[in-house]
mmCIF file of C-alpha atoms and ligand atoms in Angstrom:
data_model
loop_
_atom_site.group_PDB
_atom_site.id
_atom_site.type_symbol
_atom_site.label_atom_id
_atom_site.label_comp_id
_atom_site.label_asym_id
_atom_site.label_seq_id
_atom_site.Cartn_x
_atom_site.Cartn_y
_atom_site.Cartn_z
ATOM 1 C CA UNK A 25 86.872 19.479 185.328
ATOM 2 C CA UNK A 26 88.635 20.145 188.496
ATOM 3 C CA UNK A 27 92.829 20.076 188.725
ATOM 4 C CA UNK A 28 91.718 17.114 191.461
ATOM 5 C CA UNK A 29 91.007 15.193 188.784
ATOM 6 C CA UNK A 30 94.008 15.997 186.875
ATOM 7 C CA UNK A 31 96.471 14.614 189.083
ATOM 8 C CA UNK A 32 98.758 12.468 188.091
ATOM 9 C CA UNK A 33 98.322 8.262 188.456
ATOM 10 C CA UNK A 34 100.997 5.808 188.550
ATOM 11 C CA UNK A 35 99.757 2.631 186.709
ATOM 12 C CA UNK A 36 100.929 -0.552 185.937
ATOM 13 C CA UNK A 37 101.093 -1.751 182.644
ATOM 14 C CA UNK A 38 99.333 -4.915 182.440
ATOM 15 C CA UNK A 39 99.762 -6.110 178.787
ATOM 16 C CA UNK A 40 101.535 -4.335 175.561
ATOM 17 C CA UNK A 41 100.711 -6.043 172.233
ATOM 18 C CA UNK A 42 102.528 -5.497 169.229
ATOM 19 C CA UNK A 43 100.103 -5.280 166.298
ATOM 20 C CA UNK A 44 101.949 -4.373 163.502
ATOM 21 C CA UNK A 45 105.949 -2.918 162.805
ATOM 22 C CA UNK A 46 105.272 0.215 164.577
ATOM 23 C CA UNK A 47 102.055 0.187 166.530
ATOM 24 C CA UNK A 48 101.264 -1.396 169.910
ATOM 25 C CA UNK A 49 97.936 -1.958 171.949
ATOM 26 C CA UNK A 50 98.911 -1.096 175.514
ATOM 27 C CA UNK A 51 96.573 -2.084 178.503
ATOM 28 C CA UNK A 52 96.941 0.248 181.730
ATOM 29 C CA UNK A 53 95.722 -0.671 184.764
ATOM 30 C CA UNK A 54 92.723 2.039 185.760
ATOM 31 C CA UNK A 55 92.417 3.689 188.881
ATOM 32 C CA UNK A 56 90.363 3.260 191.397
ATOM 33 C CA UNK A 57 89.417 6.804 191.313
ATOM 34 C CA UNK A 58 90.016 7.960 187.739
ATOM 35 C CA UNK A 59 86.844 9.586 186.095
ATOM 36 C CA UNK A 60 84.940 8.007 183.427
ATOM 37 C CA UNK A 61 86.322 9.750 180.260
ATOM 38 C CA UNK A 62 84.030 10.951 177.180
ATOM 39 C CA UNK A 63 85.069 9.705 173.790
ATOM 40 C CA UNK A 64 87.689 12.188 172.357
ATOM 41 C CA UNK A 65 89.484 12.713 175.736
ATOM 42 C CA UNK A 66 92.739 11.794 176.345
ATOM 43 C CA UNK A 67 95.569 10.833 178.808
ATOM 44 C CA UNK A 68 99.302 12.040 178.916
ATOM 45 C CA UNK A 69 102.139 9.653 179.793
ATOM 46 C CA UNK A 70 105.486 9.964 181.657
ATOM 47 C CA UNK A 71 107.183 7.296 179.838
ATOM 48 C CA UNK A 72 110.138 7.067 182.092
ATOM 49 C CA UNK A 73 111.680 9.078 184.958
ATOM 50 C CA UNK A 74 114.704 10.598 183.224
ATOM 51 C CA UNK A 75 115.087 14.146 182.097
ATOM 52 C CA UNK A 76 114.791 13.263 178.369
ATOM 53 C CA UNK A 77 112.027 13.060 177.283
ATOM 54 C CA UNK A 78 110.981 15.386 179.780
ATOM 55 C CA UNK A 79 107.477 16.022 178.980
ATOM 56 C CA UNK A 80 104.523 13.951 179.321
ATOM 57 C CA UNK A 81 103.181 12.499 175.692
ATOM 58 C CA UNK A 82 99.260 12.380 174.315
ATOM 59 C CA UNK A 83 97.722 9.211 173.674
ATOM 60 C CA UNK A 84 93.944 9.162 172.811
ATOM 61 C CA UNK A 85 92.277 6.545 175.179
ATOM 62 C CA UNK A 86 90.650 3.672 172.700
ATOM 63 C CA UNK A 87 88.805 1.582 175.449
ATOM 64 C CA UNK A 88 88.385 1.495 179.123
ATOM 65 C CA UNK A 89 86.501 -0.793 181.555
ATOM 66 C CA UNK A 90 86.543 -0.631 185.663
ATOM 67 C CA UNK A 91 89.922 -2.412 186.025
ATOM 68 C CA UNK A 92 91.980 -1.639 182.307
ATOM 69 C CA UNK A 93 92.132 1.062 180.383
ATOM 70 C CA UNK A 94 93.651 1.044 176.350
ATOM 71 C CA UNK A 95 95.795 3.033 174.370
ATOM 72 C CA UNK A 96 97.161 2.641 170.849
ATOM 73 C CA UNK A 97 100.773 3.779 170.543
ATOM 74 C CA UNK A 98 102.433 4.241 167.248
ATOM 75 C CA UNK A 99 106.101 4.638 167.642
ATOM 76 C CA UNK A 100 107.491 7.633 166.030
ATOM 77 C CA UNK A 101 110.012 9.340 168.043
ATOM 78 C CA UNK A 102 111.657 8.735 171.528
ATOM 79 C CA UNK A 103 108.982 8.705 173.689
ATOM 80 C CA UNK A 104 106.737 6.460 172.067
ATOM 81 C CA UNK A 105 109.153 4.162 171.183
ATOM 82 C CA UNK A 106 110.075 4.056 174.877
ATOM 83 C CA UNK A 107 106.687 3.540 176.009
ATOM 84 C CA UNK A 108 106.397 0.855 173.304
ATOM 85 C CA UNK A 109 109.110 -1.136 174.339
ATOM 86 C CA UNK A 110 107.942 -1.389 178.244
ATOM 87 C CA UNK A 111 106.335 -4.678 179.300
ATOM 88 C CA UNK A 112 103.840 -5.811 181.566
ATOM 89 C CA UNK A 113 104.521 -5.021 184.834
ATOM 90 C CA UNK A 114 106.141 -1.655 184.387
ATOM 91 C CA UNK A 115 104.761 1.507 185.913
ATOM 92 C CA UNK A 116 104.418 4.831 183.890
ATOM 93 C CA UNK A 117 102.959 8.036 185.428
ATOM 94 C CA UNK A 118 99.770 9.181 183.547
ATOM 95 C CA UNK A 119 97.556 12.097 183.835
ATOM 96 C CA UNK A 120 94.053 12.389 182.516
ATOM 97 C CA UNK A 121 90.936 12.509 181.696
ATOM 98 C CA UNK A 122 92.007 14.951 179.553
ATOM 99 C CA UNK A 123 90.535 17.436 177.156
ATOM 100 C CA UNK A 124 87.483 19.431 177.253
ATOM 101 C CA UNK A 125 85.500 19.357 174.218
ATOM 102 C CA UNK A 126 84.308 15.532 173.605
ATOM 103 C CA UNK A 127 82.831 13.954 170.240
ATOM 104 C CA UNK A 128 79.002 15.170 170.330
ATOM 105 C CA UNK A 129 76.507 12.655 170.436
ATOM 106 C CA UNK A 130 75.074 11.633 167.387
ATOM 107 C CA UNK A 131 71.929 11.020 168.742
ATOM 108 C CA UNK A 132 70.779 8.107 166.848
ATOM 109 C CA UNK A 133 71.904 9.547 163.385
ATOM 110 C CA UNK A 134 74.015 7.692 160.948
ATOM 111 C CA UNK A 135 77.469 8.204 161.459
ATOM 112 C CA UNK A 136 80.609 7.481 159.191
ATOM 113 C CA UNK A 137 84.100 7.601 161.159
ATOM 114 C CA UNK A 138 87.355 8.376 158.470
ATOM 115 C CA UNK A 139 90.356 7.386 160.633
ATOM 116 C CA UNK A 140 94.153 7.638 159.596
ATOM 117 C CA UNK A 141 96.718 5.672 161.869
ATOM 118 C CA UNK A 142 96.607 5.909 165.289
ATOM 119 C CA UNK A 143 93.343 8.652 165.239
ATOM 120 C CA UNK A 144 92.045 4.788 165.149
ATOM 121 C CA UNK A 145 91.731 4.504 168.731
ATOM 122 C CA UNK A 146 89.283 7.286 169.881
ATOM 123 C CA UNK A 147 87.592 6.237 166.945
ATOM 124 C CA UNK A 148 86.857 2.857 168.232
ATOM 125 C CA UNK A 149 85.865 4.536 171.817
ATOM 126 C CA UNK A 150 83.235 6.511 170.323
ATOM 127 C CA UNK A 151 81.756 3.641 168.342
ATOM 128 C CA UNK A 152 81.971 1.373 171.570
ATOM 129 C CA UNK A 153 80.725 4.313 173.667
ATOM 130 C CA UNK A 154 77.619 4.881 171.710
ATOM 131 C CA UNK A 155 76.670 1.628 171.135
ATOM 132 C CA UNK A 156 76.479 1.042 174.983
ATOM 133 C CA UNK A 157 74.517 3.563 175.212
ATOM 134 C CA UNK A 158 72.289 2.815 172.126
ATOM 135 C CA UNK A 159 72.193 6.540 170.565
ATOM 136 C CA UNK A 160 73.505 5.690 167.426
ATOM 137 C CA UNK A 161 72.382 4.404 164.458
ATOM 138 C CA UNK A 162 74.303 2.782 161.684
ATOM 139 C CA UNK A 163 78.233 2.947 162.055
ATOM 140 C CA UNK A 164 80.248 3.079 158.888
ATOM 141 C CA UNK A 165 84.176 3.064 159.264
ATOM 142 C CA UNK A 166 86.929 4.171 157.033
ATOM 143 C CA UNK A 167 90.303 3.456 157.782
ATOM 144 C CA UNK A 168 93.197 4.046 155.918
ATOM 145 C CA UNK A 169 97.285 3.151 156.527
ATOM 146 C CA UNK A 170 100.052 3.295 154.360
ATOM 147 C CA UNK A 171 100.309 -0.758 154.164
ATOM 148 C CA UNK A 172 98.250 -3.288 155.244
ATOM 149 C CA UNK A 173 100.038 -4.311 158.535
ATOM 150 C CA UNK A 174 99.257 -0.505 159.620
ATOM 151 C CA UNK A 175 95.651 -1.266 159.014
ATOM 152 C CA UNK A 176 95.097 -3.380 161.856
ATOM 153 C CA UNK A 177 92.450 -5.630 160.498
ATOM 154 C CA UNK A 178 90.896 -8.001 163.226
ATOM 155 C CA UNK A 179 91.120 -4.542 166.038
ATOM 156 C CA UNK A 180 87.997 -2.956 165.112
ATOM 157 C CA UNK A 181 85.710 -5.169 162.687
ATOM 158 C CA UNK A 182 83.013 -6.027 165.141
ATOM 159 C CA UNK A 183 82.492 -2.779 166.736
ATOM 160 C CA UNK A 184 81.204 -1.076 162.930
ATOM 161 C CA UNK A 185 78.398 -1.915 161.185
ATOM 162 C CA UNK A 186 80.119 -1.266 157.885
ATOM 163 C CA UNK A 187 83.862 -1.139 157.037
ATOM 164 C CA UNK A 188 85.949 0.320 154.276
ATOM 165 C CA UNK A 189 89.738 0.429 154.269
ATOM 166 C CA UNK A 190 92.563 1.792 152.103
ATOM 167 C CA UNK A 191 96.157 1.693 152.003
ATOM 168 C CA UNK A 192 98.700 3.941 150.127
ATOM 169 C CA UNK A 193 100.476 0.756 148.772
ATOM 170 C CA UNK A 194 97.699 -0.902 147.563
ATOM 171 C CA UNK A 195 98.779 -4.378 149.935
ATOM 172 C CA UNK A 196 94.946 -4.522 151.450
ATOM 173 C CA UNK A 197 91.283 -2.366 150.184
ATOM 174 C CA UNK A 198 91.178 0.490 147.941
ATOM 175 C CA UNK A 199 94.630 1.598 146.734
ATOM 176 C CA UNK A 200 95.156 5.159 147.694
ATOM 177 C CA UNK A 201 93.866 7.817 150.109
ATOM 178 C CA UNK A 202 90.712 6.693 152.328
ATOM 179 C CA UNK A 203 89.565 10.310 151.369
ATOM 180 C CA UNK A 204 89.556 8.862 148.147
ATOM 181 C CA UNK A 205 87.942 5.925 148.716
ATOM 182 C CA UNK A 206 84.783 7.809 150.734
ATOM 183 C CA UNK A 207 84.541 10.400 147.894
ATOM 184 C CA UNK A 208 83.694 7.348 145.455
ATOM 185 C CA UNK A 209 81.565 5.569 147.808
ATOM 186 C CA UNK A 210 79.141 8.793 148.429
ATOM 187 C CA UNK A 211 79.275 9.135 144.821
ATOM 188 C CA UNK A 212 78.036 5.685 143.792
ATOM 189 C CA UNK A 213 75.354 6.744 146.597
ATOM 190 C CA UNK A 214 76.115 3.656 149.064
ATOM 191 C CA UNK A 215 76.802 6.276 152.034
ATOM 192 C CA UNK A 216 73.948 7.696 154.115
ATOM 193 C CA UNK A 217 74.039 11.809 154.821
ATOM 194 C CA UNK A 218 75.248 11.534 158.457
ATOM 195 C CA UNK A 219 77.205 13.242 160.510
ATOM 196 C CA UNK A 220 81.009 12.888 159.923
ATOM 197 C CA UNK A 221 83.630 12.160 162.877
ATOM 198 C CA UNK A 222 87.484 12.105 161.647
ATOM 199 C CA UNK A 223 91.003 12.203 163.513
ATOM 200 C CA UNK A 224 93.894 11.526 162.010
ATOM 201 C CA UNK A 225 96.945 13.424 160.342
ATOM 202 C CA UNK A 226 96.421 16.951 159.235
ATOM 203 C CA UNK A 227 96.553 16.532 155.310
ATOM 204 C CA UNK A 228 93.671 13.909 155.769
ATOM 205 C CA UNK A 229 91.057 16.149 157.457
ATOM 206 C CA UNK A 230 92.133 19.330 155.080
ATOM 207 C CA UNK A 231 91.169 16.852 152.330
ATOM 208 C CA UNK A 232 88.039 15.301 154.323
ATOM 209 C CA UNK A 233 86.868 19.558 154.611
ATOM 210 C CA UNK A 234 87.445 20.122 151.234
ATOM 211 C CA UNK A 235 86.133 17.167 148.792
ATOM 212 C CA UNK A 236 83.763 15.360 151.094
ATOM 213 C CA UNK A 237 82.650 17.902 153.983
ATOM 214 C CA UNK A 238 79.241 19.388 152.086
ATOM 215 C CA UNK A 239 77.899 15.671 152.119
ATOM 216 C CA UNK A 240 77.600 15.820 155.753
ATOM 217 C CA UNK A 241 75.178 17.399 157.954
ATOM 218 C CA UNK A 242 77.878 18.199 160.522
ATOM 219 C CA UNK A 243 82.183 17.262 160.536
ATOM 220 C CA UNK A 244 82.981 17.288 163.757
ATOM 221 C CA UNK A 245 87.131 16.037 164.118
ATOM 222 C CA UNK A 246 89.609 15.166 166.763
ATOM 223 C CA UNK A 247 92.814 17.453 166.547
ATOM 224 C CA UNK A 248 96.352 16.370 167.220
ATOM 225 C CA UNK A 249 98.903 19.009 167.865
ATOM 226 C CA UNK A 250 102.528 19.178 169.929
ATOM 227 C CA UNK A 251 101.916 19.401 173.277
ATOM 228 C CA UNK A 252 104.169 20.608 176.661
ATOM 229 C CA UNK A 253 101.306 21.013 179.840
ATOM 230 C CA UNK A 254 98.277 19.342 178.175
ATOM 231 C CA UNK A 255 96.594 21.694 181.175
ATOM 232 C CA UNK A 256 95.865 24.885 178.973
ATOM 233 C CA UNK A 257 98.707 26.910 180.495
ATOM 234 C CA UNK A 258 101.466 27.355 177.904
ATOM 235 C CA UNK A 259 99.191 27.682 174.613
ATOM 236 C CA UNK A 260 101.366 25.579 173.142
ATOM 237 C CA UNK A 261 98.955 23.412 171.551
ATOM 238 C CA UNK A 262 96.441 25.919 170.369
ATOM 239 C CA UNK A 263 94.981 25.977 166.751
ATOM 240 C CA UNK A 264 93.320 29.109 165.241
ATOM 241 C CA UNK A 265 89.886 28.980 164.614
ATOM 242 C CA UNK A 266 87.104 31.341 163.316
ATOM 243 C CA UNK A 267 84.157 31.690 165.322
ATOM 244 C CA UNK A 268 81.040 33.596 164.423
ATOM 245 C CA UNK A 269 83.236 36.142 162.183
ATOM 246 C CA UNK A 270 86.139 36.433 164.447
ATOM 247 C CA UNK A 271 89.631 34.768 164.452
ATOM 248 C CA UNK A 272 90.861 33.469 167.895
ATOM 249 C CA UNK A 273 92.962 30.753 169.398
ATOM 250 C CA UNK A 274 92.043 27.532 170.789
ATOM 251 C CA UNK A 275 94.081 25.053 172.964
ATOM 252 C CA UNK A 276 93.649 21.372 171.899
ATOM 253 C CA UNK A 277 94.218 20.458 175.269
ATOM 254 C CA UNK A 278 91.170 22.410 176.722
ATOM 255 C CA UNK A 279 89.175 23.084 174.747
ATOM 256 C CA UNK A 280 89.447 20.507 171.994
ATOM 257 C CA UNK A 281 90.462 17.960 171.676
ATOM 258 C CA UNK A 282 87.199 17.918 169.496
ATOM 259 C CA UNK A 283 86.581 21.037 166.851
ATOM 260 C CA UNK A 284 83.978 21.466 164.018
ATOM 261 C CA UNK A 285 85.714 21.094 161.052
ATOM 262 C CA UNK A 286 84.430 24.729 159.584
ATOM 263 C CA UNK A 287 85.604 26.557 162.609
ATOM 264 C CA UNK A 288 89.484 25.235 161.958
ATOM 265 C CA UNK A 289 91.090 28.415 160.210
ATOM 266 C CA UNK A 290 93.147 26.295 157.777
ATOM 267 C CA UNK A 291 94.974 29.509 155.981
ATOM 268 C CA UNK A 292 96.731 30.156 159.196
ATOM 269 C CA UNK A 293 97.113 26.837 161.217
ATOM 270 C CA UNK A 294 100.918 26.113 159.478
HETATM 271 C C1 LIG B 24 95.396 14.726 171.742
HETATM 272 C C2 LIG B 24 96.417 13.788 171.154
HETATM 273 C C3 LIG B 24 96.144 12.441 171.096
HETATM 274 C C4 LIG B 24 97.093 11.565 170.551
HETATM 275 N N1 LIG B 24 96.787 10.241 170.527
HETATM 276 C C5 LIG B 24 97.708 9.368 170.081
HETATM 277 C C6 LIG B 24 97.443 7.975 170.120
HETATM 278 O O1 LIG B 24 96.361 7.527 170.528
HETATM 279 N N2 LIG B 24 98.422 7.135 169.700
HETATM 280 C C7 LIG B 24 99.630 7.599 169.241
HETATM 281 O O2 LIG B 24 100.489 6.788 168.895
HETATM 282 N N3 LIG B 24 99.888 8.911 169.179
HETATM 283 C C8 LIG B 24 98.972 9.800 169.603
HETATM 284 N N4 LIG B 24 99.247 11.134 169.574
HETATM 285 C C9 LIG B 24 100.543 11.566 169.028
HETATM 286 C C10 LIG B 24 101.608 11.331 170.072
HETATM 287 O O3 LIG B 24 101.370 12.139 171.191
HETATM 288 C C11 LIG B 24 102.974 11.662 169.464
HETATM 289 O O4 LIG B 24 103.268 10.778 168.419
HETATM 290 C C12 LIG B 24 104.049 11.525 170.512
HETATM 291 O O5 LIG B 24 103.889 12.554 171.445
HETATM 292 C C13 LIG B 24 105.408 11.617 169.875
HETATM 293 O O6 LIG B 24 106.363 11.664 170.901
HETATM 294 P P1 LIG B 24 107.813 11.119 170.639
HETATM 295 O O7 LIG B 24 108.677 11.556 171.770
HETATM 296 O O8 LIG B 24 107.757 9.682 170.328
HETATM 297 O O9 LIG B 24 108.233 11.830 169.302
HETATM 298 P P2 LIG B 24 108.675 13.389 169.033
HETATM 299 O O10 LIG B 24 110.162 13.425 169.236
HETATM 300 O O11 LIG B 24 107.850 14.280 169.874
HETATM 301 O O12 LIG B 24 108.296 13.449 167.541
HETATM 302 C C14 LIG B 24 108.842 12.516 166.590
HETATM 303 C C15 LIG B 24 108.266 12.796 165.232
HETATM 304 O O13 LIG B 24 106.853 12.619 165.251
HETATM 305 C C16 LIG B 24 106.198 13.823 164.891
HETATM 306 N N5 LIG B 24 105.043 13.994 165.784
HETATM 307 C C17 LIG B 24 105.067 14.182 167.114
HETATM 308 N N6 LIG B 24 103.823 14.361 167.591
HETATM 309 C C18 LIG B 24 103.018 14.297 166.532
HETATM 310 C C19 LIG B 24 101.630 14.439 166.354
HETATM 311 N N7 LIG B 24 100.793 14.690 167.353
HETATM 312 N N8 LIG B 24 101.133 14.320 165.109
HETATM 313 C C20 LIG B 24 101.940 14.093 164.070
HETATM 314 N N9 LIG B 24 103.272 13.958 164.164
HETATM 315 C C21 LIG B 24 103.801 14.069 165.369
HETATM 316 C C22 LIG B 24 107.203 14.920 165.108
HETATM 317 O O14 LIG B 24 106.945 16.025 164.256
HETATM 318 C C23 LIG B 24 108.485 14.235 164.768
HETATM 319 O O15 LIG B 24 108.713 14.209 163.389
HETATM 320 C C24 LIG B 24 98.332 12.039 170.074
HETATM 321 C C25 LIG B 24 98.604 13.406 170.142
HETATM 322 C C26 LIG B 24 97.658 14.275 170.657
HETATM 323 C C27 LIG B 24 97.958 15.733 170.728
HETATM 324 S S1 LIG B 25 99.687 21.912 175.854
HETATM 325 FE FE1 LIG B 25 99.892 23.680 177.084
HETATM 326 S S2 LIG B 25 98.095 24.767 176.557
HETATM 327 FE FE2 LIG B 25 97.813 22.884 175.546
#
């Protein structure tokens, strides 16, 4: 991907939704010229023109058509709870497509998706993505939140051929963990050996690795980690990872977003 295509946009934003206390669908207006992304790529925002915050934030890209592209924004600190509060109308500097290493293609395999919060939104990419394209076969969803506002029922419904949902506080679906929830489904025997696609929090994928990740022919998951250049030039973002015997580093920015699941070098990634 050439730095060309890196540059940075200004875009207008042409709707912000609030869907639940703290999370809000925001609709950018696309480029003329901005490259078709791959599901698991990104896009970084300047959320306003001040020195604080001064760096650009991730947001996973959940949709995009010729004119509109969609993020989900969950707002947790000052940045995205900046961005969240803009309405339509207001222009934010954006860079992207970013990241290097997309979701594989499942290539007409069953696939289950396990998403936690906002990891939601490339989620929902990939399942629109490879239904376009018809390389899929059946789509099974678990999402989980920590209430039932967080869950976003009514977002993603349509787009799965199967959905299971959980929240912490019991208010909608299984109460607990949605790494719960999946190990009890595979053991009454309801969910096919696919391939397994996660992003979300940390904690969740450990747990997905360790109680679930044998069931699956391949995990292949969407990392999230603090970012400054999102361009592969500070290492800030990198996660360690063993590959064929060796430990290295590897940026999320670059050369992730997207991991397998085995490679991730859990004992050292703090
Ligand atoms: C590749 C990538 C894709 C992402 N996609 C989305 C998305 O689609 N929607 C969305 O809402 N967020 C997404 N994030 C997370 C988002 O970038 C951060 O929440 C945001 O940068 C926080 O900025 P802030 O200034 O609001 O808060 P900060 O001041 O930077 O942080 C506030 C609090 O949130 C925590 N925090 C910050 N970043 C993260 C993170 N990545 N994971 C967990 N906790 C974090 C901090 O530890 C701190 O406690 C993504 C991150 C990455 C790396
Ligand atoms: S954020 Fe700088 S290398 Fe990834």
């Amino acid at each position: 991907m050439s730095l060309e295509k890196k540059r940075p946009f200004t875009v207008r934003i042409v709707e912000n939704r609030k869907l639940s206390p703290s999370t809000y669908l925001i609709i950018l207006e696309r480029p003329n010229d901005f490259p078709d992304p791959y599901p698991g790529q990104f896009i970084s925002v300047r959320v306003n023109d001040q020195t604080v915050p001064l760096l650009r934030r991730p947001f996973g890209i959940m949709d995009i058509n010729s004119e509109t592209m969609t993020i989900l924004v969950k707002a947790v600190g000052p940045g995205s709870t900046i961005l969240a509060s803009k309405a339509a109308g207001e222009q934010v500097e954006m860079a992207g497509p970013l990241g290097g290493m997309p979701f594989s293609r499942p290539g007409g395999k069953d696939v289950v998706f396990v998403g936690g919060g906002t990891g939601l939104g490339p989620i929902i990419f990939c399942a629109r993505s490879w239904k376009r394209e018809a390389t899929v076969g059946k789509m099974h969803l678990f999402i989980g939140a920590q209430t039932k506002e967080e869950l976003l029922e009514g977002l993603y419904e349509k787009d799965f051929d199967q959905v299971y949902t959980a929240t912490i506080d019991g208010s909608s679906g299984h109460k607990g963990n949605i790494v719960e929830l999946l190990e009890e489904e595979i053991e009454k025997g309801g969910i096919p050996a696919a391939i397994l696609y996660s992003c979300g929090p940390r904690p969740m994928i450990r747990a997905l690795i360790d109680r679930v990740g044998p069931k699956f022919e391949n995990h292949y998951t969407s990392l999230e980690s603090v970012m400054a250049c999102s361009l592969g030039a500070c290492r800030g973002c990198t996660v360690p990872v063993i590959e064929d015997g060796e430990k290295t580093l590897r940026s999320v920015c670059m050369e992730g977003t997207v991991f397998r699941a085995e490679d991730i070098d859990w004992e050292e990634w703090e």
